[in-house]
XYZ file of C-alpha atoms in Angstrom:
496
model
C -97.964 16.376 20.832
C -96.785 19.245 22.994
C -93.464 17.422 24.226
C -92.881 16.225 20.486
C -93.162 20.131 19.072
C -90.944 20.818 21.898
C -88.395 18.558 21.296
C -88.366 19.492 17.402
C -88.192 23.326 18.760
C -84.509 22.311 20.296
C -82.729 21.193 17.245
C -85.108 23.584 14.998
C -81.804 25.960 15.379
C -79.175 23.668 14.601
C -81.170 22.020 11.411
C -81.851 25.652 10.744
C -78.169 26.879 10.532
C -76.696 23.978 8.617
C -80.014 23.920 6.356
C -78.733 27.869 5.479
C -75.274 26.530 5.092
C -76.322 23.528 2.797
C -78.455 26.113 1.087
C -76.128 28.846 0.131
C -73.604 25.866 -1.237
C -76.467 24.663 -3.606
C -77.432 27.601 -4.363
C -73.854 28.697 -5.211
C -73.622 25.712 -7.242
C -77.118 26.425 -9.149
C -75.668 30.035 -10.448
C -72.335 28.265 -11.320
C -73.717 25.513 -13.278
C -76.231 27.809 -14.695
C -73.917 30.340 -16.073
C -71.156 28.258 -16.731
C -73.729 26.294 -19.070
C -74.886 29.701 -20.658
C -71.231 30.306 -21.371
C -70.444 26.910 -22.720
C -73.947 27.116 -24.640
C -72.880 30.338 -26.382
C -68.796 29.537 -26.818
C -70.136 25.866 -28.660
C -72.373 25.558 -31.523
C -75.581 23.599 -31.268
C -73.777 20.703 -32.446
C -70.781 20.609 -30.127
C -73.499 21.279 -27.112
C -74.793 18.364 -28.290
C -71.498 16.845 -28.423
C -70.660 18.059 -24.878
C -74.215 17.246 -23.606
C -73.581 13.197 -24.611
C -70.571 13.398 -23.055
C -71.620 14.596 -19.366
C -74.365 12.043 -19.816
C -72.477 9.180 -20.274
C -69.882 10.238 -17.438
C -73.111 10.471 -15.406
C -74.297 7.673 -15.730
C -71.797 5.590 -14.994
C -70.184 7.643 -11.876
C -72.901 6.220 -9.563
C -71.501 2.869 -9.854
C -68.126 4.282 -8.398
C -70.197 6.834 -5.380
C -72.256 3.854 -4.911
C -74.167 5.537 -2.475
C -71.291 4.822 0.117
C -71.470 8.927 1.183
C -75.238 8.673 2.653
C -74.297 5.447 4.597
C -71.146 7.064 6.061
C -73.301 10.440 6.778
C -75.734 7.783 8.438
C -72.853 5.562 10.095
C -70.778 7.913 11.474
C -73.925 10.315 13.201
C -75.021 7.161 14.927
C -71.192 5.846 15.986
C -68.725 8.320 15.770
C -66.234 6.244 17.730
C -65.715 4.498 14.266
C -65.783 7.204 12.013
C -61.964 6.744 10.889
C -62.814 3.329 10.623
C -66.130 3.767 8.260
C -63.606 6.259 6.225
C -60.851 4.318 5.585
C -63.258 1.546 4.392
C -65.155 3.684 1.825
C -62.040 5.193 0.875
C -60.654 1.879 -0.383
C -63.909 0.640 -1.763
C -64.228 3.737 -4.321
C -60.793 3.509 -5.298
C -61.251 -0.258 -6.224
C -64.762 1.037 -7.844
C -62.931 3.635 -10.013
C -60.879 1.202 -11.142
C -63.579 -0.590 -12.982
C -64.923 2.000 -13.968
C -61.941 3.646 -15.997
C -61.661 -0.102 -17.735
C -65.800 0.382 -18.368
C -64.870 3.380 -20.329
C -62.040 2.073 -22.348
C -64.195 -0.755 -23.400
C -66.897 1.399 -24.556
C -64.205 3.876 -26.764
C -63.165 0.631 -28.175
C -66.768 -0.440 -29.327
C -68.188 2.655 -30.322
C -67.038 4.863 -33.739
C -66.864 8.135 -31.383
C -65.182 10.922 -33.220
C -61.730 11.419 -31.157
C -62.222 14.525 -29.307
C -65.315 12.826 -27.866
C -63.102 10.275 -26.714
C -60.773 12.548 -25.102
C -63.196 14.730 -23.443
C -64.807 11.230 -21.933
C -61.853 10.263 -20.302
C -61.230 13.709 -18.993
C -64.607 14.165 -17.688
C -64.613 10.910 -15.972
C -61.355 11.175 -14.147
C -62.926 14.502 -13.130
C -66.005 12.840 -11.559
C -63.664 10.023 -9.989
C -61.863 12.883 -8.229
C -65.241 14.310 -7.378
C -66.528 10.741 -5.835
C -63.437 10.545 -3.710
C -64.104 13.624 -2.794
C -67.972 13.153 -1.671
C -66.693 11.017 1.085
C -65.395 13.853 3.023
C -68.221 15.493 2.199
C -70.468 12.725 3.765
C -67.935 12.974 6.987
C -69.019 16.935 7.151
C -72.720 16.038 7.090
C -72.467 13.147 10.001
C -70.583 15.803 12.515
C -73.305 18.400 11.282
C -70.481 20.854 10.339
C -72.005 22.091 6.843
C -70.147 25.335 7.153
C -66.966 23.589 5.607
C -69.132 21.936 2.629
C -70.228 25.977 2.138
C -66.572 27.270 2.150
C -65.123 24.868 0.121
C -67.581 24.793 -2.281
C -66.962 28.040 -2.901
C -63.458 27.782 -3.280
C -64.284 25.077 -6.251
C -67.015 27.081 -7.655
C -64.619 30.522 -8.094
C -61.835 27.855 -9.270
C -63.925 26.648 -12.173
C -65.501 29.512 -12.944
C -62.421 31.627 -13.592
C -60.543 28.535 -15.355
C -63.949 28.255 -17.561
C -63.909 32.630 -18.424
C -60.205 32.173 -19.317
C -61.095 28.572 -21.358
C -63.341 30.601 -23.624
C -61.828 34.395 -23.237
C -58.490 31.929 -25.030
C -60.497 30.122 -27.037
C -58.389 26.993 -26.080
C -61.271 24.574 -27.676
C -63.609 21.710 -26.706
C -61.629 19.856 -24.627
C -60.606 22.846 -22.573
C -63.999 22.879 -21.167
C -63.764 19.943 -19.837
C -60.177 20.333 -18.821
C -61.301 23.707 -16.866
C -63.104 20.785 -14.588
C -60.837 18.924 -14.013
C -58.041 21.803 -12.765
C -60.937 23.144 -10.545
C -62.016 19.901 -9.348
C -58.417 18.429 -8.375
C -57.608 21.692 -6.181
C -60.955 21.340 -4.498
C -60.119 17.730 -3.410
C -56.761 18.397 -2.223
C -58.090 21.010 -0.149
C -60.507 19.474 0.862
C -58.586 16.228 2.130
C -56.491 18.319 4.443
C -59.644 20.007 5.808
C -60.807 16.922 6.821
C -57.810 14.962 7.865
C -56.781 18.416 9.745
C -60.184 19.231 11.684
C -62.346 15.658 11.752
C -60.890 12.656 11.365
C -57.894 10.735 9.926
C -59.041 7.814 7.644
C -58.215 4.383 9.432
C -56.736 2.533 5.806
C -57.042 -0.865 7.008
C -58.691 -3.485 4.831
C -61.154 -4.582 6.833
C -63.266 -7.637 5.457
C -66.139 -7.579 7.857
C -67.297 -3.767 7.570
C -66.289 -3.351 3.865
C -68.975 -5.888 3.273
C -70.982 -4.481 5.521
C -70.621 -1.373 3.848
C -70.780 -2.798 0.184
C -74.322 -4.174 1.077
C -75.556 -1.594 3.001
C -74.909 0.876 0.175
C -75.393 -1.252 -3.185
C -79.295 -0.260 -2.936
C -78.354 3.068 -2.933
C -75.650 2.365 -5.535
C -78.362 0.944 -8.218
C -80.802 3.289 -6.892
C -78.437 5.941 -8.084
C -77.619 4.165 -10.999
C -81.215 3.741 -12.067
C -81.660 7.513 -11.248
C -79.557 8.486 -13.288
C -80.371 6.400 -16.084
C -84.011 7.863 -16.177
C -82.308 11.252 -16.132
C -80.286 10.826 -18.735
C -81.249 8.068 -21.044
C -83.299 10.413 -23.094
C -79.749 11.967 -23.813
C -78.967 8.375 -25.643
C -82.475 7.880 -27.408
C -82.510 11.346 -29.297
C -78.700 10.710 -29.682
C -79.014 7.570 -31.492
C -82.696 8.469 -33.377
C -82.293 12.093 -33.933
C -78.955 13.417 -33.344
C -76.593 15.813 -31.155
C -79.245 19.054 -32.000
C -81.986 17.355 -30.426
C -79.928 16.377 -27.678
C -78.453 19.959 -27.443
C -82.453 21.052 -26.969
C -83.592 18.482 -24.715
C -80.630 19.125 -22.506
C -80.959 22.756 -22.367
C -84.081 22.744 -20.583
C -83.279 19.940 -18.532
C -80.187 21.327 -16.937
C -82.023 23.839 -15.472
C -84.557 21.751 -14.359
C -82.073 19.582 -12.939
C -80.301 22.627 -10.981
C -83.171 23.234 -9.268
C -82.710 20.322 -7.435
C -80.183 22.194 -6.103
C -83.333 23.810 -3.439
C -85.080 20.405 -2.283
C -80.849 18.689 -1.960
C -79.954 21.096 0.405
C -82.658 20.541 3.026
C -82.520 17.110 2.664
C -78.907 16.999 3.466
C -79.165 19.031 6.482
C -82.289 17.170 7.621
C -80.818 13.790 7.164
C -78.571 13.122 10.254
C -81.746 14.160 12.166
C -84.307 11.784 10.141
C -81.331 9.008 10.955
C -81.600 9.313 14.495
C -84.981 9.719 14.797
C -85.436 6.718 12.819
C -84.320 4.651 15.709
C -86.648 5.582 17.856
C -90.537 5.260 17.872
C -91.678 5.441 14.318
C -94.447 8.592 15.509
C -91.233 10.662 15.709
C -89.923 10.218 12.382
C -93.762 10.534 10.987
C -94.176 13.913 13.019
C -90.816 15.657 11.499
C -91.342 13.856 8.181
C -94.879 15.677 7.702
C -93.489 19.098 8.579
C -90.903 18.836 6.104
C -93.534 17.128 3.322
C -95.277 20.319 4.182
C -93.026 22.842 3.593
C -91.646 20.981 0.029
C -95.155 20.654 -1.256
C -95.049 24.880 -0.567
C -92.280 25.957 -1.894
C -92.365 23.275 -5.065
C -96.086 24.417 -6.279
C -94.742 28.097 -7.391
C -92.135 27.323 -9.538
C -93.841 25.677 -11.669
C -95.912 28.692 -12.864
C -92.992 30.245 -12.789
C -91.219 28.607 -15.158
C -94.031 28.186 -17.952
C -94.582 31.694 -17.355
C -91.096 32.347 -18.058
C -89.954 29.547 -20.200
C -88.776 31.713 -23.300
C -87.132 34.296 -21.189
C -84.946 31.698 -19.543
C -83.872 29.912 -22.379
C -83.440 33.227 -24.705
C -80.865 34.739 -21.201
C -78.826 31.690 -20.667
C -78.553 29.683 -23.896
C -79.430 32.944 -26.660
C -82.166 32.718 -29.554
C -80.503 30.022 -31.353
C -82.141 27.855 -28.584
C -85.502 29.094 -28.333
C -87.054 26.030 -29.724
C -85.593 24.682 -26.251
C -88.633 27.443 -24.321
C -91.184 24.326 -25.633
C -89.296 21.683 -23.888
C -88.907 23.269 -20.245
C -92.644 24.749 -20.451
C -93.288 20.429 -20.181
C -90.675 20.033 -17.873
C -92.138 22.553 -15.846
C -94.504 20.502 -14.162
C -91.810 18.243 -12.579
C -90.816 20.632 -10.099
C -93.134 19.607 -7.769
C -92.738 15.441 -8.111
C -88.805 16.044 -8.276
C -88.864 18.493 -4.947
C -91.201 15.222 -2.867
C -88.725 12.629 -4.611
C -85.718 14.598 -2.918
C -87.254 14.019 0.854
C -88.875 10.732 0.591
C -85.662 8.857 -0.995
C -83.751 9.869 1.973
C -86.265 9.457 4.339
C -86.525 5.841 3.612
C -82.320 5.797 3.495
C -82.619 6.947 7.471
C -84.938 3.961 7.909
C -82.719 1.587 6.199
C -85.237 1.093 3.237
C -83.451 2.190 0.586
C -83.879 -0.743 -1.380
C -87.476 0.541 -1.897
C -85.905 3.605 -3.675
C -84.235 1.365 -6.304
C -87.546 -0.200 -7.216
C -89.058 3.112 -7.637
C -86.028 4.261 -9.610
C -86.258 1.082 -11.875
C -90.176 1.735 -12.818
C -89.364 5.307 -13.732
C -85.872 4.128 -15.474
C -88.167 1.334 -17.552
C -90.691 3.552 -18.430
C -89.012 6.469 -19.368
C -87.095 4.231 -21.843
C -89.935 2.783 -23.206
C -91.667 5.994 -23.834
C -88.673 7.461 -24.873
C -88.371 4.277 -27.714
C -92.312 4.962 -28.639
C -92.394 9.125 -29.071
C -88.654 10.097 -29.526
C -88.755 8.943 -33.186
C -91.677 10.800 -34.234
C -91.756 13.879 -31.465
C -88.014 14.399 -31.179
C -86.552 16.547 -27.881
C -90.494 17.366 -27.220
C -91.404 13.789 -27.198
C -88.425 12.650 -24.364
C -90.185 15.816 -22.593
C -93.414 13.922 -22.258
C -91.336 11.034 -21.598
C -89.497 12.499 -19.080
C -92.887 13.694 -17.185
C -94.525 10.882 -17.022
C -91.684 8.859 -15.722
C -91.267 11.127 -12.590
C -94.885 11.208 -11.950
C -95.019 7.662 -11.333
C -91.075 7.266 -9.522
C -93.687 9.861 -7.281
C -96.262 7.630 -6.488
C -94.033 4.144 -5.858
C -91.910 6.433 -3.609
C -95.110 7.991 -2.039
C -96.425 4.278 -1.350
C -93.596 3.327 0.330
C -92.740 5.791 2.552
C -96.954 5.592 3.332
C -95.975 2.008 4.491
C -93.350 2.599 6.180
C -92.997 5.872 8.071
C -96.821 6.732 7.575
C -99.250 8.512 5.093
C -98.929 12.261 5.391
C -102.192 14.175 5.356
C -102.416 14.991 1.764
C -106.039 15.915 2.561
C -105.288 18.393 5.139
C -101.891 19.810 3.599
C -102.535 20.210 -0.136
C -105.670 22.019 -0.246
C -104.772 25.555 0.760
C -101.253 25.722 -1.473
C -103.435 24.032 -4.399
C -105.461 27.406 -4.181
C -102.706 29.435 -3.622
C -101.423 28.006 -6.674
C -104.806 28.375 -8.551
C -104.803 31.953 -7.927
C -101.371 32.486 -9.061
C -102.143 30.564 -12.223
C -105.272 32.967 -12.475
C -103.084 36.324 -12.908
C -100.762 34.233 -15.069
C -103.269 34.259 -17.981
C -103.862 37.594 -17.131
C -100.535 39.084 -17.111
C -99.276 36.577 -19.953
C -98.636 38.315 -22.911
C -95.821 36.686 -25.216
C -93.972 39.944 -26.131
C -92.926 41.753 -23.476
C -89.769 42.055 -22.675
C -87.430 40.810 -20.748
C -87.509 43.490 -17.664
C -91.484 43.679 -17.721
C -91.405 39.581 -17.538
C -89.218 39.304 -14.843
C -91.460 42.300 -12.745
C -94.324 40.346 -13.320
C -92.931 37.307 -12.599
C -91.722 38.466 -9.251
C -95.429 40.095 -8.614
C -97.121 36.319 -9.110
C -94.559 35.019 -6.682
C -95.639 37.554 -4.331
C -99.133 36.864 -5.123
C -98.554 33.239 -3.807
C -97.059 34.046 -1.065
C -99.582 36.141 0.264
C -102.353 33.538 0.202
C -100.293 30.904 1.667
C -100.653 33.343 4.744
C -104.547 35.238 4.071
C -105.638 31.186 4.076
C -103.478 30.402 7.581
C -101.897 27.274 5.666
C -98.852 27.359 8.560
C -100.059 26.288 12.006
C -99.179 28.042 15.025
C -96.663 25.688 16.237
C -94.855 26.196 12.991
C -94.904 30.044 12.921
C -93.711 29.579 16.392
C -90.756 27.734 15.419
C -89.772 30.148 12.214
C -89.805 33.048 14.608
C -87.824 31.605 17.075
C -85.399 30.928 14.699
C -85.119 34.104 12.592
C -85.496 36.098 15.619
C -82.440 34.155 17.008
C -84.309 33.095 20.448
C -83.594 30.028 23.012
C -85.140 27.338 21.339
C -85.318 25.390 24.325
C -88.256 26.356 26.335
C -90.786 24.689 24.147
C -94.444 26.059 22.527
C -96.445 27.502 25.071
C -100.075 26.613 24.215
C-alpha cells in the first residue's frame, strides 16, 4: 500500500495542475452559459425561451451521433501510442465530417415533416452547423487531453467564451432578434475552431488525412458505444424538453429548462476532474486491476464530498437563483430545481464512473445504463407530464438518474471493484445532516437576497468544518493535498 500511495504521490502534481487547468475552463464555461442564459432569459419572452429551449434540445440530441464519442477514444489512443497520433487524427477527422454529413440531411428531413414555425427552422440549422463546428473542434480538444497539455483547452476556451459573450451583449444591446442569438454562436464558435486548428497543427501534431480502412473501423467500433451512450445520454437529458413540448407547450418547457440548465452547468465541476484524471485511469487500466481500484476510490471519495453540499445548497437557495438569473417571471421555475436538487450528487458519481469504465474499455456498459435511464425517464415522463406539467418531468428526471446511478455503480463494482461505501459515506452523510440541521434553522423564505447568500456561504462553511472535526480525509491524503498546494517534490513518497 505504501509503494502504491507513493507512486500516486508522483503524478499527484501533474493530475493536480491540469485538473486546475480543466477546472478554470469549466468553470469559465459555467459563468458563461449561466449568464449568457440569464441574458437570453430576460431579452426573450417565456414563450420564445421556450422556443429557443426546443431548439438547443433538438440540436443536442442529435450532435452525439456526429462526436460519436470518437474524442475520448483519441484522448485514450493517442496517451497509450503517441507514435500514431497524426494517424488516429486524420482518421477521426474524416469520420466526423462523413458523420456531419448525415446529420445535416437528418435535419432537413425533420423541417420537412414537422409544421415548425420558420424562424424555428432557421435557428435549427444555425445551431446545428454551430455544434458541427464545435464536434470538429472536440477532436483537437481530445489531442490536448492525450499529451496532458490542458493549459491550451484553458486559453482557448477563453478566447471562445469572451467571443460569444461580447457577440451575445451586442445581439441584445441591438436588438437584432431571435435568430441573432443563435447566430452570436455560431461567429464565436467558428473563430474558436480556426484558432484552435492552428494551435494544434502548430504545437502537436499535423493530422495524417489518409483514408485508412483498417483503423477507421477500428475507430468506428471502438467509439459507437460511446456514440449511443452519448446519444442515449442525451436523450434522457433532454427528452423531457419534447414531452412537455408536445403535451403542454413552449412555457412549460421554458420552466423545466430553466432549472435544468443550471443543473446541467454544474456538471461543469465533476467534467473537469474527470478529464484531467482520464489519461491516468487509461494507463493504469493496463496494468493490475488493484491500481485502477486504489486511484478510482480516492477520486469516488472526494466526488461523494464535494457533491453532498450542493445539494442543500441549492434547495436552500432555489428561489434566489432562479429570481437572479432568469427574473420573477420565472419563479414558478424555484419548484422545479428545489427537485432537481437532489441530482447533484448521482450526476457528480455518473461523471467518474462512465469514464472509468471508458479507460477499461467497457464502455458498452455505459450505454446500457444510459438506455435504462433514457427508457424510464420517457416513460415517466409519458405517465406524470400530462397531469404534473414541468414539475412532473422533475420527478421524472430524478428518478431516472437515480437508477442510470446504480446500473453504473454495478458495473464499475464488477469490473474495477466495489468502493467502500461503508467506510466512505458515513462521515460526509453527517456532515451533510448537520448542514441540513442549520438549514431549517436559518430558512426563512423572505429574506433577501444578500442575507441568503451570507447564510448560504455560513452552511457551506459549516460542512466543511465537520468533514475535518470527524477526520473523514486520511493521512495519506492530507499528505498528498499539502504536497501539492505547498508546491513540494512529490517524489519522495509518504513517510509512515
Amino acid at each position: 500500500m505504501i509503494k502504491e500511495n507513493q507512486r500516486h504521490v508522483t503524478v499527484a502534481g501533474r493530475l493536480a495542475k491540469n485538473s486546475i487547468f480543466v477546472f478554470f475552463a469549466r468553470i469559465t464555461d459555467l459563468l458563461v452559459a449561466l449568464i449568457s442564459t440569464a441574458l437570453i432569459a430576460r431579452y426573450l419572452n417565456v414563450t420564445d425561451f421556450g422556443n429557443f429551449a426546443f431548439v438547443m434540445a433538438i440540436t443536442i440530441f442529435l450532435i452525439p451521433l456526429t462526436d460519436f464519442g470518437f474524442e475520448r477514444i483519441l484522448t485514450r489512443e493517442i496517451a497509450k501510442d503517441m507514435k500514431k497520433a497524426d494517424k488516429y487524427f486524420g482518421s477521426a477527422i474524416i469520420a466526423r465530417v462523413f458523420l456531419s454529413m448525415l446529420i445535416i440531411l437528418v435535419i432537413y428531413t425533420l423541417t420537412l415533416y414537422f409544421d415548425w414555425d420558420r424562424k424555428v427552422v432557421k435557428a435549427l440549422y444555425i445551431s446545428t452547423i454551430t455544434q458541427l463546428i464545435t464536434s470538429m473542434g472536440m477532436l483537437a480538444i481530445g489531442v490536448f487531453r492525450a499529451f496532458e497539455k490542458m493549459e491550451y483547452e484553458l486559453f482557448l476556451n477563453f478566447i471562445l467564451n469572451i467571443i460569444y459573450f461580447i457577440t451575445i451583449i451586442c445581439a441584445i444591446k441591438f436588438d437584432f432578434g431571435f435568430l441573432s442569438i443563435f447566430g452570436a454562436r455560431f461567429l464565436a464558435t467558428f473563430i474558436y475552431v480556426f484558432i484552435l486548428a492552428a494551435v494544434t497543427v502548430r504545437k502537436f501534431i499535423k493530422p495524417s488525412l489518409t483514408f485508412d480502412f483498417s483503423l477507421m473501423k477500428y475507430l468506428f467500433k471502438e467509439a459507437l458505444p460511446l456514440g449511443i451512450f452519448a446519444f442515449l445520454l442525451t436523450a434522457s437529458f433532454k427528452v423531457d424538453v419534447f414531452v412537455l413540448n408536445y403535451f403542454k407547450g413552449p412555457d412549460d418547457v421554458s420552466l423545466f429548462e430553466a432549472a435544468h440548465r443550471v443543473i446541467m452547468q454544474l456538471q461543469a465541476i465533476p467534467t473537469a476532474i474527470v478529464i484531467s484524471i482520464f489519461p491516468y485511469l487509461s494507463r493504469l487500466a493496463g496494468e493490475s486491476g488493484d491500481t485502477l481500484s486504489f486511484a478510482f476510490n480516492k477520486f469516488f471519495k472526494l466526488m461523494l464530498i464535494m457533491s453532498l453540499p450542493f445539494s442543500i445548497l441549492l434547495i436552500f437557495m432555489s428561489d434566489i437563483i432562479i429570481s437572479i438569473l432568469y427574473s420573477e417571471t420565472f419563479s414558478a421555475a424555484s419548484k422545479s430545481l428545489s427537485i432537481l436538487s437532489f441530482t447533484v450528487l448521482f450526476l457528480f458519481l455518473i461523471s467518474l464512473q462512465s469514464f472509468a469504465l471508458v479507460s477499461k474499455g467497457k464502455q458498452v456498459l455505459n450505454t446500457i445504463s444510459a438506455g435504462g435511464c433514457f427508457v424510464l425517464n420517457l416513460v415517466l415522463d409519458i405517465v406524470l407530464v400530462p397531469r404534473y406539467g414541468f414539475i412532473g418531468a422533475s420527478y421524472a428526471t430524478l428518478i431516472s438518474y437515480i437508477v442510470f446511478f446504480c446500473f453504473s455503480f454495478y458495473f464499475v463494482s464488477r469490473i474495477i471493484g466495489m468502493p467502500p461505501i461503508g467506510e466512505v459515506l458515513p462521515k460526509p452523510l453527517i456532515s451533510t445532516g448537520v448542514m441540513a440541521g442549520f438549514f431549517f434553522v436559518l430558512y426563512k423564505g423572505n429574506n433577501g437576497i444578500i442575507v441568503r447568500g451570507v447564510e448560504g456561504v455560513l452552511l457551506l462553511v459549516i460542512y466543511i468544518v465537520m468533514i475535518f472535526v470527524l477526520k473523514t480525509f486520511k493521512s495519506d491524503e492530507i499528505s498528498i493535498a499539502k504536497r501539492i498546494f505547498l508546491r513540494q517534490k512529490l517524489d519522495k513518497g509518504i513517510e509512515t
